[in-house]
Structures are given as structure tokens and as C-alpha cells.
mmCIF file of C-alpha atoms in Angstrom:
data_model
loop_
_atom_site.group_PDB
_atom_site.id
_atom_site.type_symbol
_atom_site.label_atom_id
_atom_site.label_comp_id
_atom_site.label_asym_id
_atom_site.label_seq_id
_atom_site.Cartn_x
_atom_site.Cartn_y
_atom_site.Cartn_z
ATOM 1 C CA UNK A 30 74.227 152.442 108.146
ATOM 2 C CA UNK A 31 74.865 155.561 106.415
ATOM 3 C CA UNK A 32 78.179 156.873 107.812
ATOM 4 C CA UNK A 33 78.771 160.476 108.652
ATOM 5 C CA UNK A 34 77.817 163.243 106.245
ATOM 6 C CA UNK A 35 78.857 166.521 105.903
ATOM 7 C CA UNK A 36 77.964 169.623 102.682
ATOM 8 C CA UNK A 37 78.789 171.289 101.311
ATOM 9 C CA UNK A 38 81.470 169.181 101.011
ATOM 10 C CA UNK A 39 83.388 172.410 99.053
ATOM 11 C CA UNK A 40 83.562 176.341 99.609
ATOM 12 C CA UNK A 41 84.863 179.078 98.685
ATOM 13 C CA UNK A 42 83.648 182.410 100.434
ATOM 14 C CA UNK A 43 84.808 186.672 99.711
ATOM 15 C CA UNK A 44 86.609 187.585 102.767
ATOM 16 C CA UNK A 45 83.810 189.326 104.917
ATOM 17 C CA UNK A 46 80.960 186.745 103.721
ATOM 18 C CA UNK A 47 79.315 184.460 106.488
ATOM 19 C CA UNK A 48 79.264 180.347 105.897
ATOM 20 C CA UNK A 49 77.369 177.928 107.287
ATOM 21 C CA UNK A 50 78.738 174.089 107.563
ATOM 22 C CA UNK A 51 76.062 170.986 108.365
ATOM 23 C CA UNK A 52 76.811 168.123 109.731
ATOM 24 C CA UNK A 53 74.954 164.839 109.569
ATOM 25 C CA UNK A 54 75.758 162.397 112.468
ATOM 26 C CA UNK A 55 75.492 158.230 112.104
ATOM 27 C CA UNK A 56 71.438 157.926 113.923
ATOM 28 C CA UNK A 57 72.116 157.163 117.356
ATOM 29 C CA UNK A 58 75.019 158.689 117.716
ATOM 30 C CA UNK A 59 75.050 160.941 121.127
ATOM 31 C CA UNK A 60 78.359 163.015 120.780
ATOM 32 C CA UNK A 61 79.484 165.242 117.749
ATOM 33 C CA UNK A 62 82.660 166.865 116.705
ATOM 34 C CA UNK A 63 83.840 169.257 114.933
ATOM 35 C CA UNK A 64 87.573 169.872 114.143
ATOM 36 C CA UNK A 65 89.694 172.146 111.628
ATOM 37 C CA UNK A 66 92.453 170.386 109.646
ATOM 38 C CA UNK A 67 94.452 173.023 107.876
ATOM 39 C CA UNK A 68 96.509 172.002 105.242
ATOM 40 C CA UNK A 69 99.696 169.416 106.774
ATOM 41 C CA UNK A 70 98.514 169.789 109.133
ATOM 42 C CA UNK A 71 96.980 166.989 111.717
ATOM 43 C CA UNK A 72 92.681 168.554 112.580
ATOM 44 C CA UNK A 73 92.851 170.820 115.168
ATOM 45 C CA UNK A 74 89.873 169.754 118.125
ATOM 46 C CA UNK A 75 87.249 173.271 117.531
ATOM 47 C CA UNK A 76 83.934 171.903 120.058
ATOM 48 C CA UNK A 77 82.335 169.621 121.558
ATOM 49 C CA UNK A 78 77.838 169.030 122.047
ATOM 50 C CA UNK A 79 76.382 165.778 123.721
ATOM 51 C CA UNK A 80 73.325 165.651 122.405
ATOM 52 C CA UNK A 81 72.436 169.229 121.960
ATOM 53 C CA UNK A 82 74.360 170.724 124.883
ATOM 54 C CA UNK A 83 77.529 172.215 124.093
ATOM 55 C CA UNK A 84 80.249 170.532 126.058
ATOM 56 C CA UNK A 85 83.501 171.609 125.273
ATOM 57 C CA UNK A 86 84.138 175.114 123.004
ATOM 58 C CA UNK A 87 87.709 175.784 123.950
ATOM 59 C CA UNK A 88 89.016 175.301 120.528
ATOM 60 C CA UNK A 89 87.329 177.899 119.017
ATOM 61 C CA UNK A 90 89.292 180.170 117.534
ATOM 62 C CA UNK A 91 88.281 183.586 118.110
ATOM 63 C CA UNK A 92 83.554 184.753 118.739
ATOM 64 C CA UNK A 93 82.920 184.909 114.806
ATOM 65 C CA UNK A 94 83.144 180.830 116.095
ATOM 66 C CA UNK A 95 79.785 179.463 116.686
ATOM 67 C CA UNK A 96 77.932 175.921 116.878
ATOM 68 C CA UNK A 97 74.693 174.413 116.944
ATOM 69 C CA UNK A 98 72.898 171.036 117.417
ATOM 70 C CA UNK A 99 69.529 172.708 118.315
ATOM 71 C CA UNK A 100 67.728 169.079 118.282
ATOM 72 C CA UNK A 101 70.516 166.958 119.260
ATOM 73 C CA UNK A 102 71.001 165.590 116.103
ATOM 74 C CA UNK A 103 72.574 167.412 112.785
ATOM 75 C CA UNK A 104 74.262 170.047 114.046
ATOM 76 C CA UNK A 105 76.046 173.178 112.314
ATOM 77 C CA UNK A 106 79.281 175.763 112.309
ATOM 78 C CA UNK A 107 79.200 178.918 111.436
ATOM 79 C CA UNK A 108 81.514 181.428 110.368
ATOM 80 C CA UNK A 109 80.766 185.356 110.214
ATOM 81 C CA UNK A 110 82.721 187.724 108.257
ATOM 82 C CA UNK A 111 84.926 185.310 107.475
ATOM 83 C CA UNK A 112 89.076 185.721 107.379
ATOM 84 C CA UNK A 113 92.131 183.812 105.052
ATOM 85 C CA UNK A 114 93.460 182.271 108.161
ATOM 86 C CA UNK A 115 89.769 180.460 108.000
ATOM 87 C CA UNK A 116 90.966 178.649 105.522
ATOM 88 C CA UNK A 117 90.822 174.980 106.114
ATOM 89 C CA UNK A 118 88.776 171.017 106.518
ATOM 90 C CA UNK A 119 86.620 171.991 108.745
ATOM 91 C CA UNK A 120 86.064 168.810 109.410
ATOM 92 C CA UNK A 121 82.896 166.506 111.855
ATOM 93 C CA UNK A 122 83.280 163.306 113.898
ATOM 94 C CA UNK A 123 80.597 161.673 116.012
ATOM 95 C CA UNK A 124 80.777 158.878 118.535
ATOM 96 C CA UNK A 125 78.615 156.736 120.257
ATOM 97 C CA UNK A 126 78.756 156.974 124.183
ATOM 98 C CA UNK A 127 80.557 154.774 126.131
ATOM 99 C CA UNK A 128 82.817 151.922 125.150
ATOM 100 C CA UNK A 129 86.714 152.967 123.303
ATOM 101 C CA UNK A 130 84.081 156.689 122.587
ATOM 102 C CA UNK A 131 85.917 155.983 118.820
ATOM 103 C CA UNK A 132 85.115 159.211 116.586
ATOM 104 C CA UNK A 133 84.124 157.848 113.410
ATOM 105 C CA UNK A 134 84.468 161.433 111.116
ATOM 106 C CA UNK A 135 83.406 162.693 107.973
ATOM 107 C CA UNK A 136 84.595 163.525 104.341
ATOM 108 C CA UNK A 137 84.961 167.523 106.031
ATOM 109 C CA UNK A 138 84.101 171.107 104.159
ATOM 110 C CA UNK A 139 87.006 172.265 102.366
ATOM 111 C CA UNK A 140 86.832 176.032 102.877
ATOM 112 C CA UNK A 141 89.163 178.983 101.260
ATOM 113 C CA UNK A 142 88.333 182.356 101.591
ATOM 114 C CA UNK A 143 89.231 184.681 99.512
ATOM 115 C CA UNK B 11 97.075 170.100 128.655
ATOM 116 C CA UNK B 12 97.417 166.786 126.367
ATOM 117 C CA UNK B 13 100.395 167.496 124.033
ATOM 118 C CA UNK B 14 101.249 164.499 121.049
ATOM 119 C CA UNK B 15 104.510 164.092 119.000
ATOM 120 C CA UNK B 16 105.002 162.090 116.524
ATOM 121 C CA UNK B 17 108.343 161.362 114.806
ATOM 122 C CA UNK B 18 109.325 160.826 111.998
ATOM 123 C CA UNK B 19 107.138 163.796 109.894
ATOM 124 C CA UNK B 20 107.820 162.297 106.839
ATOM 125 C CA UNK B 21 109.173 158.308 106.115
ATOM 126 C CA UNK B 22 109.725 156.901 102.802
ATOM 127 C CA UNK B 23 109.548 153.137 102.807
ATOM 128 C CA UNK B 24 111.333 150.805 100.485
ATOM 129 C CA UNK B 25 108.465 148.195 99.968
ATOM 130 C CA UNK B 26 108.982 145.048 102.257
ATOM 131 C CA UNK B 27 110.965 146.441 104.566
ATOM 132 C CA UNK B 28 109.449 146.921 108.007
ATOM 133 C CA UNK B 29 109.728 150.258 110.535
ATOM 134 C CA UNK B 30 107.502 152.005 113.699
ATOM 135 C CA UNK B 31 106.191 155.558 113.738
ATOM 136 C CA UNK B 32 106.298 156.668 117.486
ATOM 137 C CA UNK B 33 103.566 158.137 119.450
ATOM 138 C CA UNK B 34 104.267 159.988 122.520
ATOM 139 C CA UNK B 35 102.266 162.443 124.669
ATOM 140 C CA UNK B 36 102.948 164.344 127.871
ATOM 141 C CA UNK B 37 100.315 163.885 130.463
ATOM 142 C CA UNK B 38 98.110 160.713 131.044
ATOM 143 C CA UNK B 39 95.804 159.716 127.801
ATOM 144 C CA UNK B 40 93.857 157.222 129.008
ATOM 145 C CA UNK B 41 92.779 156.249 125.202
ATOM 146 C CA UNK B 42 95.063 156.206 122.596
ATOM 147 C CA UNK B 43 94.302 156.057 119.008
ATOM 148 C CA UNK B 44 95.690 155.627 115.067
ATOM 149 C CA UNK B 45 94.139 156.747 112.430
ATOM 150 C CA UNK B 46 95.099 157.140 108.721
ATOM 151 C CA UNK B 47 94.308 159.603 106.501
ATOM 152 C CA UNK B 48 94.905 159.699 102.068
ATOM 153 C CA UNK B 49 95.357 162.675 99.831
ATOM 154 C CA UNK B 50 92.337 164.927 100.061
ATOM 155 C CA UNK B 51 90.219 162.220 101.926
ATOM 156 C CA UNK B 52 88.936 161.936 105.662
ATOM 157 C CA UNK B 53 89.901 159.791 108.203
ATOM 158 C CA UNK B 54 89.856 156.617 109.032
ATOM 159 C CA UNK B 55 89.956 154.841 112.099
ATOM 160 C CA UNK B 56 92.442 152.014 112.301
ATOM 161 C CA UNK B 57 92.911 151.269 116.408
ATOM 162 C CA UNK B 58 91.620 152.084 119.437
ATOM 163 C CA UNK B 59 93.547 151.379 122.651
ATOM 164 C CA UNK B 60 92.559 151.429 125.782
ATOM 165 C CA UNK B 61 94.919 150.103 128.760
ATOM 166 C CA UNK B 62 98.818 149.278 129.240
ATOM 167 C CA UNK B 63 100.231 146.894 126.883
ATOM 168 C CA UNK B 64 97.165 146.384 124.641
ATOM 169 C CA UNK B 65 98.331 145.247 121.048
ATOM 170 C CA UNK B 66 96.017 145.459 118.319
ATOM 171 C CA UNK B 67 96.536 144.173 114.218
ATOM 172 C CA UNK B 68 95.068 144.339 111.489
ATOM 173 C CA UNK B 69 97.019 142.849 108.363
ATOM 174 C CA UNK B 70 101.024 144.548 108.578
ATOM 175 C CA UNK B 71 100.203 147.268 110.634
ATOM 176 C CA UNK B 72 100.215 146.242 115.130
ATOM 177 C CA UNK B 73 99.653 149.132 117.291
ATOM 178 C CA UNK B 74 101.170 149.364 120.571
ATOM 179 C CA UNK B 75 100.744 151.297 123.780
ATOM 180 C CA UNK B 76 103.260 151.685 126.885
ATOM 181 C CA UNK B 77 101.321 153.944 129.427
ATOM 182 C CA UNK B 78 104.145 154.377 131.418
ATOM 183 C CA UNK B 79 106.346 155.994 128.915
ATOM 184 C CA UNK B 80 103.584 157.681 127.605
ATOM 185 C CA UNK B 81 104.389 156.068 123.909
ATOM 186 C CA UNK B 82 102.434 154.109 121.400
ATOM 187 C CA UNK B 83 104.065 152.623 118.585
ATOM 188 C CA UNK B 84 102.525 151.807 115.257
ATOM 189 C CA UNK B 85 104.348 148.891 113.753
ATOM 190 C CA UNK B 86 104.382 148.778 109.486
ATOM 191 C CA UNK B 87 105.275 145.344 108.455
ATOM 192 C CA UNK B 88 106.894 143.576 105.485
ATOM 193 C CA UNK B 89 104.713 147.450 103.339
ATOM 194 C CA UNK B 90 102.742 147.060 100.655
ATOM 195 C CA UNK B 91 102.327 150.538 98.886
ATOM 196 C CA UNK B 92 99.032 150.857 99.073
ATOM 197 C CA UNK B 93 99.745 151.487 102.546
ATOM 198 C CA UNK B 94 101.103 155.108 101.367
ATOM 199 C CA UNK B 95 99.217 158.032 103.642
ATOM 200 C CA UNK B 96 99.531 159.990 106.344
ATOM 201 C CA UNK B 97 98.550 158.254 110.079
ATOM 202 C CA UNK B 98 98.133 159.789 112.639
ATOM 203 C CA UNK B 99 97.934 159.185 116.836
ATOM 204 C CA UNK B 100 95.942 160.942 119.032
ATOM 205 C CA UNK B 101 94.602 161.342 122.899
ATOM 206 C CA UNK B 102 91.637 161.987 124.963
ATOM 207 C CA UNK B 103 91.039 161.451 128.280
ATOM 208 C CA UNK B 104 87.860 160.503 130.511
ATOM 209 C CA UNK B 105 85.480 163.176 131.065
ATOM 210 C CA UNK B 106 86.708 164.862 128.089
ATOM 211 C CA UNK B 107 85.893 163.227 124.768
ATOM 212 C CA UNK B 108 87.688 165.096 122.489
ATOM 213 C CA UNK B 109 90.575 163.870 120.273
ATOM 214 C CA UNK B 110 94.292 166.028 120.541
ATOM 215 C CA UNK B 111 95.789 164.818 118.278
ATOM 216 C CA UNK B 112 99.699 164.633 116.381
ATOM 217 C CA UNK B 113 101.664 166.208 113.236
ATOM 218 C CA UNK B 114 101.085 162.934 111.716
ATOM 219 C CA UNK B 115 103.269 160.970 109.629
ATOM 220 C CA UNK B 116 103.682 160.957 105.502
ATOM 221 C CA UNK B 117 104.551 157.302 104.766
ATOM 222 C CA UNK B 118 105.384 156.382 100.980
ATOM 223 C CA UNK B 119 105.976 152.901 100.206
ATOM 224 C CA UNK B 120 108.748 153.333 97.048
ATOM 225 C CA UNK B 121 108.065 150.147 94.870
#
């Protein structure tokens, strides 16, 4: 079936603009994750949902970052008043509950803040 | 807090040779994952290791887990050019599914 999809794939924002990044998880996957990957680095955890409940948002770097998953399926990561240090690839992943908890990653959204 | 370290960070190897990438983690990790990432692409899951002594193999790649030593290895046998990529290990714990990634090993296979 279809994998995790993300949109847009590329986003250029001027400093101070707000952006919204969308993630469509694999159908039926209960858990959804957002990670941030800076150039040349490993992904870093941002936040995690189980259905519509946000269980962990400890990785969100500031209160400018906000994520939601209102109906337990599609999720949106919003960044307000973007800064240059927000430039990165934002990866979304989803997984089933139970089993080996394997996470399947989307193609990512590359955000460039100018 | 779980910390994951990989070495080496960069690895150039000739086709046909064998090598091992090491992944050390700082505290108990209930699950250990290996991912592959090609330039400009997302992460592809390679292996999930769930228990001490677990060994999994796929083609020229073999992963193992030693929970007592807090060490996982990814062994490459008779490398071919197609294996050139960045490899990440990541750990997680029961009760919190978030993944903590290592810094990655950038592998280049030279003909």
C-alpha cells in the first residue's frame, strides 16, 4: 500500500513567516512522529502522537513549534516566525502499535529559511 | 536519557572487502534499529533487533545486538558500490517509542 507522504517536499520561507508542514501516515498506523534532520546530522525527535493524543513533545525546540493530529490521522507541524536555524529537513514517520514498533519514514520536507 | 554513538563517522572501503560499523548506546535500550539513507532521500529501515544476541541478515548486511555490552554492529560482507549510503542506528525504550539516532556512518564503496 501507500507509504508515508509529506507535503510540500520543499519550502522556502522568509525569516519571520509562518509555515505548515503536512504528514499523511500509513493507513491504520496509530503512532506518528516528527523528526528534524539538520544537514549532515542524524534525525532528532520533535514530537509523538498516539492517535490524536500528543504523548511527548519534549523535542520541540521552542514555543514557535506546534504540532497537531486532530482526527488521529493526518498531522501538521507548524512553525511560527521562522528563523534561519529552523532550516532543516522535517521527517515524519508512522508505526503500528505493538510488534517491533518499526517506524516508516516519509520523504521529508526540506525547509529553507532565508 | 538514551545517547547513541556510532563509529566510524566516515568509511571508505574497496569493493569486495568486509567491514563493521559500531553502535554504542548509553542506557538500556529495548529496541535497536538500523536505517539506510541515500543522499537527498528519506530513511529506509534495514533491521530491528529486539533481544540480546539477536542477529539478522539481509544480503551482504548483517546486524547483531549485545545488550550487556550496549553494542550493536552492522557487518558488511564483500562490499559492492550499491551499498554506498549513510547508515544510522537508533534506539528506543518500551513506554516511549521515540527513536534516538546516532550521528550516522557515511559509507563510500570504491571500485
